[in-house]
Amino acid sequence: MSQSKQPTNYGALGTLVTVFFFWGFIAAGNSVFIPFCKHYFNLDQFQSQLIDFAFYTAYYIGALGLFAYGAFGGKDLVGKWGFKNSIVFGLLFSALGAVAMIIAVNGNSFGGMLMGLFIVALGFSLQQTAAQPFTISLGDPATGTSRVNLGGGVNSFGTSIGPLVVAFALFGTTAAITDEKIAALSLSKVIQLYTFVGVLFIGAAAMFYFSKKVPSGKLLEKTEKANKALYTLLIMTVLLFALFIPVFDSYKTDLTNATDAEKHSMEIYRLKWLIGALLVVVVGLVMANLRAKKKPEGWGAMQYPQLVLGMLAIFVYVGVEVAIGSNLGELLRQESFGSLSASEATPYIGMYWGSLMIGRWTGAITAFNFSDRTKAILKFIVPLAAFAILIGINTLAKYDMSPLYYYVICVFIQIGAFYVTKDKPARTMLVFGLLGIIAMVIGLMTTGKVAIYAFLSGGLVCSIMWPSIFSLSIAGLGKYTSQGSAFLIMMILGGGIIPPIQGKISDVIGIHNSYIIAAICFAYLAFFAFAVKGILKKQGIDYDAEVGGGGH
């Protein structure tokens, strides 16, 4: 392919990855914001989790709105504006969300805060829909995965330091946040925080807009209408919200004096509705692709099987990544896992999210024009350096990291996997998917430190999956690339469905055994890697061959 020799636009790439930092920084900061809202507004655990629900749902709604505009108007909005302006508009929209947050705090309105976070995430949805394909387009398509990994590495750095910075901004300390500190928090601190966040958004938008290094990224080619795909997604959306309503309503039931049997019955009731939501997504997408195979007109990007499988892969990937981390705190409270308090569990949870940074920093190495020898050396040094940085940051935050020193063994296993995969997207997905299955099975069959390390290594496994899934899914889509990107961003919704399913299953079979969900998710991701390589080969696309030949 002639485009396989396209040089990387490092100036534009350097500017672009700054927005990746914001996504990680703000999303991770929610983990500090949730306990504040829970105390200040006297919320129960479910109500406090509406913060994450509002945040992740906005991604789905935002991406769906972008697609609906293109489906009705015949023009892709992101392509019309260009990748550059779309990111600028997304940042400004997120700044409006920060303003809404300030107004809501002043008005003591939890609903207003949810709306503010929803608006911030809507802006993120537009930014991500534009940024992912934009990053891939800034150089050799065969090394696009590495550039997305670079952005992901910066994103993970934001995820790692976000909670610490937000905690310091609100409480003046990065140590464990106690109930007493939360109770004493002044609302003026929250207002100052989101004022600063809003200024950051506006500053980033200005930097992006005035940067001469960043091309417009406009796609002038007219897209065909995809009404069939739109109607399918709208029906799925209606069904999803219809299934969520009984789950929300069930939390209004007072179970204070209920028997254990009644509580168990209610958990099964909620689980059925959540599994129904999962089936709507899976069955809806599979049926759409089967129908598109028979008559592709009106289906747009959904006529490509690699995209539909990739949508399910993003849904599963985001779901398993969030589910492992969200349930770690409860797992570590169990006697067989050390009976750790919330503050004692914090370093482990921090290492899980930090593991994403370790893998993404390593995966980003091939985005730079280093020699093969230098790349091989850096693949060994970078993950160990990232691990040392995580240990150092949390040690400075006064956490005891000594129980995690031997986690470096898992990092060495990941280093070996990187050498085996040779930066080939399909092979990377397959190898890391299989490692994920093995890690979860080891965690399920053991307890104590071995099981903890196994579950934590899910972060190392997940670290490079997003860019690999994205690159493989939009390969060969041509004029449907931006539309396909919007479809993939919609599937971040998996972060709002799979974790609650694992949570409800844990109420039935126990938190330890509930990690069978993670093993099943990794099994699908391994299947995706195997299936998509064959699908792309039939279309004359062999990313593995391209990377092997032109990427080194």
PDB file of N, CA and C in Angstrom, residues 153-194:
ATOM      1  N   GLY A 153      -1.155   6.005  26.748  1.00  0.00           N
ATOM      2  CA  GLY A 153      -0.177   6.092  27.833  1.00  0.00           C
ATOM      3  C   GLY A 153      -0.299   7.409  28.580  1.00  0.00           C
ATOM      4  N   VAL A 154      -0.497   8.502  27.824  1.00  0.00           N
ATOM      5  CA  VAL A 154      -0.708   9.813  28.442  1.00  0.00           C
ATOM      6  C   VAL A 154      -2.033   9.813  29.209  1.00  0.00           C
ATOM      7  N   ASN A 155      -3.060   9.172  28.614  1.00  0.00           N
ATOM      8  CA  ASN A 155      -4.360   9.045  29.275  1.00  0.00           C
ATOM      9  C   ASN A 155      -4.217   8.314  30.608  1.00  0.00           C
ATOM     10  N   SER A 156      -3.453   7.229  30.606  1.00  0.00           N
ATOM     11  CA  SER A 156      -3.265   6.437  31.826  1.00  0.00           C
ATOM     12  C   SER A 156      -2.471   7.199  32.873  1.00  0.00           C
ATOM     13  N   PHE A 157      -1.535   8.051  32.417  1.00  0.00           N
ATOM     14  CA  PHE A 157      -0.810   8.885  33.373  1.00  0.00           C
ATOM     15  C   PHE A 157      -1.792   9.834  34.060  1.00  0.00           C
ATOM     16  N   GLY A 158      -2.740  10.375  33.268  1.00  0.00           N
ATOM     17  CA  GLY A 158      -3.791  11.212  33.847  1.00  0.00           C
ATOM     18  C   GLY A 158      -4.646  10.432  34.817  1.00  0.00           C
ATOM     19  N   THR A 159      -4.945   9.165  34.463  1.00  0.00           N
ATOM     20  CA  THR A 159      -5.726   8.294  35.344  1.00  0.00           C
ATOM     21  C   THR A 159      -4.991   8.033  36.654  1.00  0.00           C
ATOM     22  N   SER A 160      -3.667   7.878  36.571  1.00  0.00           N
ATOM     23  CA  SER A 160      -2.866   7.547  37.755  1.00  0.00           C
ATOM     24  C   SER A 160      -2.745   8.732  38.717  1.00  0.00           C
ATOM     25  N   ILE A 161      -2.539   9.941  38.155  1.00  0.00           N
ATOM     26  CA  ILE A 161      -2.325  11.086  39.043  1.00  0.00           C
ATOM     27  C   ILE A 161      -3.611  11.865  39.307  1.00  0.00           C
ATOM     28  N   GLY A 162      -4.673  11.610  38.497  1.00  0.00           N
ATOM     29  CA  GLY A 162      -5.930  12.340  38.660  1.00  0.00           C
ATOM     30  C   GLY A 162      -6.476  12.289  40.069  1.00  0.00           C
ATOM     31  N   PRO A 163      -6.675  11.076  40.642  1.00  0.00           N
ATOM     32  CA  PRO A 163      -7.209  11.000  42.007  1.00  0.00           C
ATOM     33  C   PRO A 163      -6.325  11.701  43.032  1.00  0.00           C
ATOM     34  N   LEU A 164      -4.996  11.615  42.838  1.00  0.00           N
ATOM     35  CA  LEU A 164      -4.080  12.243  43.787  1.00  0.00           C
ATOM     36  C   LEU A 164      -4.169  13.765  43.714  1.00  0.00           C
ATOM     37  N   VAL A 165      -4.207  14.305  42.469  1.00  0.00           N
ATOM     38  CA  VAL A 165      -4.283  15.758  42.294  1.00  0.00           C
ATOM     39  C   VAL A 165      -5.615  16.293  42.805  1.00  0.00           C
ATOM     40  N   VAL A 166      -6.719  15.591  42.447  1.00  0.00           N
ATOM     41  CA  VAL A 166      -8.043  16.032  42.895  1.00  0.00           C
ATOM     42  C   VAL A 166      -8.138  15.965  44.422  1.00  0.00           C
ATOM     43  N   ALA A 167      -7.606  14.878  45.008  1.00  0.00           N
ATOM     44  CA  ALA A 167      -7.626  14.743  46.474  1.00  0.00           C
ATOM     45  C   ALA A 167      -6.836  15.870  47.134  1.00  0.00           C
ATOM     46  N   PHE A 168      -5.676  16.214  46.544  1.00  0.00           N
ATOM     47  CA  PHE A 168      -4.862  17.294  47.109  1.00  0.00           C
ATOM     48  C   PHE A 168      -5.576  18.629  46.959  1.00  0.00           C
ATOM     49  N   ALA A 169      -6.230  18.854  45.795  1.00  0.00           N
ATOM     50  CA  ALA A 169      -6.930  20.114  45.555  1.00  0.00           C
ATOM     51  C   ALA A 169      -8.104  20.289  46.515  1.00  0.00           C
ATOM     52  N   LEU A 170      -8.796  19.197  46.818  1.00  0.00           N
ATOM     53  CA  LEU A 170      -9.978  19.288  47.675  1.00  0.00           C
ATOM     54  C   LEU A 170      -9.650  19.204  49.161  1.00  0.00           C
ATOM     55  N   PHE A 171      -8.704  18.301  49.511  1.00  0.00           N
ATOM     56  CA  PHE A 171      -8.465  18.007  50.932  1.00  0.00           C
ATOM     57  C   PHE A 171      -7.087  18.432  51.430  1.00  0.00           C
ATOM     58  N   GLY A 172      -6.221  18.888  50.506  1.00  0.00           N
ATOM     59  CA  GLY A 172      -4.890  19.316  50.918  1.00  0.00           C
ATOM     60  C   GLY A 172      -3.970  18.170  51.263  1.00  0.00           C
ATOM     61  N   THR A 173      -4.342  16.941  50.881  1.00  0.00           N
ATOM     62  CA  THR A 173      -3.516  15.768  51.157  1.00  0.00           C
ATOM     63  C   THR A 173      -3.811  14.701  50.114  1.00  0.00           C
ATOM     64  N   THR A 174      -2.828  13.811  49.890  1.00  0.00           N
ATOM     65  CA  THR A 174      -3.031  12.673  48.988  1.00  0.00           C
ATOM     66  C   THR A 174      -3.178  11.383  49.775  1.00  0.00           C
ATOM     67  N   ALA A 175      -3.148  11.491  51.089  1.00  0.00           N
ATOM     68  CA  ALA A 175      -3.312  10.294  51.924  1.00  0.00           C
ATOM     69  C   ALA A 175      -4.776   9.844  51.902  1.00  0.00           C
ATOM     70  N   ALA A 176      -5.045   8.727  52.570  1.00  0.00           N
ATOM     71  CA  ALA A 176      -6.396   8.157  52.570  1.00  0.00           C
ATOM     72  C   ALA A 176      -7.428   9.203  52.999  1.00  0.00           C
ATOM     73  N   ILE A 177      -8.524   9.279  52.242  1.00  0.00           N
ATOM     74  CA  ILE A 177      -9.584  10.254  52.530  1.00  0.00           C
ATOM     75  C   ILE A 177     -10.573   9.632  53.514  1.00  0.00           C
ATOM     76  N   THR A 178     -10.639  10.197  54.697  1.00  0.00           N
ATOM     77  CA  THR A 178     -11.526   9.666  55.727  1.00  0.00           C
ATOM     78  C   THR A 178     -12.886  10.349  55.660  1.00  0.00           C
ATOM     79  N   ASP A 179     -13.852   9.763  56.354  1.00  0.00           N
ATOM     80  CA  ASP A 179     -15.193  10.362  56.418  1.00  0.00           C
ATOM     81  C   ASP A 179     -15.143  11.743  57.064  1.00  0.00           C
ATOM     82  N   GLU A 180     -14.242  11.899  58.031  1.00  0.00           N
ATOM     83  CA  GLU A 180     -14.124  13.180  58.716  1.00  0.00           C
ATOM     84  C   GLU A 180     -13.645  14.276  57.752  1.00  0.00           C
ATOM     85  N   LYS A 181     -12.701  13.924  56.883  1.00  0.00           N
ATOM     86  CA  LYS A 181     -12.191  14.891  55.906  1.00  0.00           C
ATOM     87  C   LYS A 181     -13.276  15.265  54.897  1.00  0.00           C
ATOM     88  N   ILE A 182     -14.063  14.268  54.484  1.00  0.00           N
ATOM     89  CA  ILE A 182     -15.149  14.518  53.545  1.00  0.00           C
ATOM     90  C   ILE A 182     -16.187  15.443  54.174  1.00  0.00           C
ATOM     91  N   ALA A 183     -16.518  15.182  55.442  1.00  0.00           N
ATOM     92  CA  ALA A 183     -17.527  15.984  56.144  1.00  0.00           C
ATOM     93  C   ALA A 183     -17.072  17.438  56.298  1.00  0.00           C
ATOM     94  N   ALA A 184     -15.762  17.635  56.420  1.00  0.00           N
ATOM     95  CA  ALA A 184     -15.237  18.982  56.650  1.00  0.00           C
ATOM     96  C   ALA A 184     -14.949  19.739  55.352  1.00  0.00           C
ATOM     97  N   LEU A 185     -15.172  19.117  54.207  1.00  0.00           N
ATOM     98  CA  LEU A 185     -14.840  19.733  52.926  1.00  0.00           C
ATOM     99  C   LEU A 185     -15.731  20.947  52.645  1.00  0.00           C
ATOM    100  N   SER A 186     -15.120  22.045  52.258  1.00  0.00           N
ATOM    101  CA  SER A 186     -15.852  23.262  51.912  1.00  0.00           C
ATOM    102  C   SER A 186     -16.280  23.209  50.446  1.00  0.00           C
ATOM    103  N   LEU A 187     -17.520  23.640  50.170  1.00  0.00           N
ATOM    104  CA  LEU A 187     -18.012  23.658  48.787  1.00  0.00           C
ATOM    105  C   LEU A 187     -17.185  24.602  47.910  1.00  0.00           C
ATOM    106  N   SER A 188     -16.586  25.604  48.511  1.00  0.00           N
ATOM    107  CA  SER A 188     -15.762  26.534  47.732  1.00  0.00           C
ATOM    108  C   SER A 188     -14.591  25.815  47.077  1.00  0.00           C
ATOM    109  N   LYS A 189     -14.110  24.753  47.734  1.00  0.00           N
ATOM    110  CA  LYS A 189     -13.016  23.960  47.168  1.00  0.00           C
ATOM    111  C   LYS A 189     -13.461  23.258  45.895  1.00  0.00           C
ATOM    112  N   VAL A 190     -14.692  22.715  45.914  1.00  0.00           N
ATOM    113  CA  VAL A 190     -15.231  22.037  44.736  1.00  0.00           C
ATOM    114  C   VAL A 190     -15.402  23.035  43.595  1.00  0.00           C
ATOM    115  N   ILE A 191     -15.887  24.229  43.919  1.00  0.00           N
ATOM    116  CA  ILE A 191     -16.066  25.275  42.902  1.00  0.00           C
ATOM    117  C   ILE A 191     -14.719  25.660  42.301  1.00  0.00           C
ATOM    118  N   GLN A 192     -13.698  25.811  43.153  1.00  0.00           N
ATOM    119  CA  GLN A 192     -12.359  26.157  42.669  1.00  0.00           C
ATOM    120  C   GLN A 192     -11.813  25.066  41.746  1.00  0.00           C
ATOM    121  N   LEU A 193     -12.070  23.799  42.124  1.00  0.00           N
ATOM    122  CA  LEU A 193     -11.582  22.687  41.318  1.00  0.00           C
ATOM    123  C   LEU A 193     -12.166  22.737  39.907  1.00  0.00           C
ATOM    124  N   TYR A 194     -13.489  22.883  39.806  1.00  0.00           N
ATOM    125  CA  TYR A 194     -14.112  22.851  38.486  1.00  0.00           C
ATOM    126  C   TYR A 194     -13.911  24.155  37.714  1.00  0.00           C
TER     127      TYR A 194
END
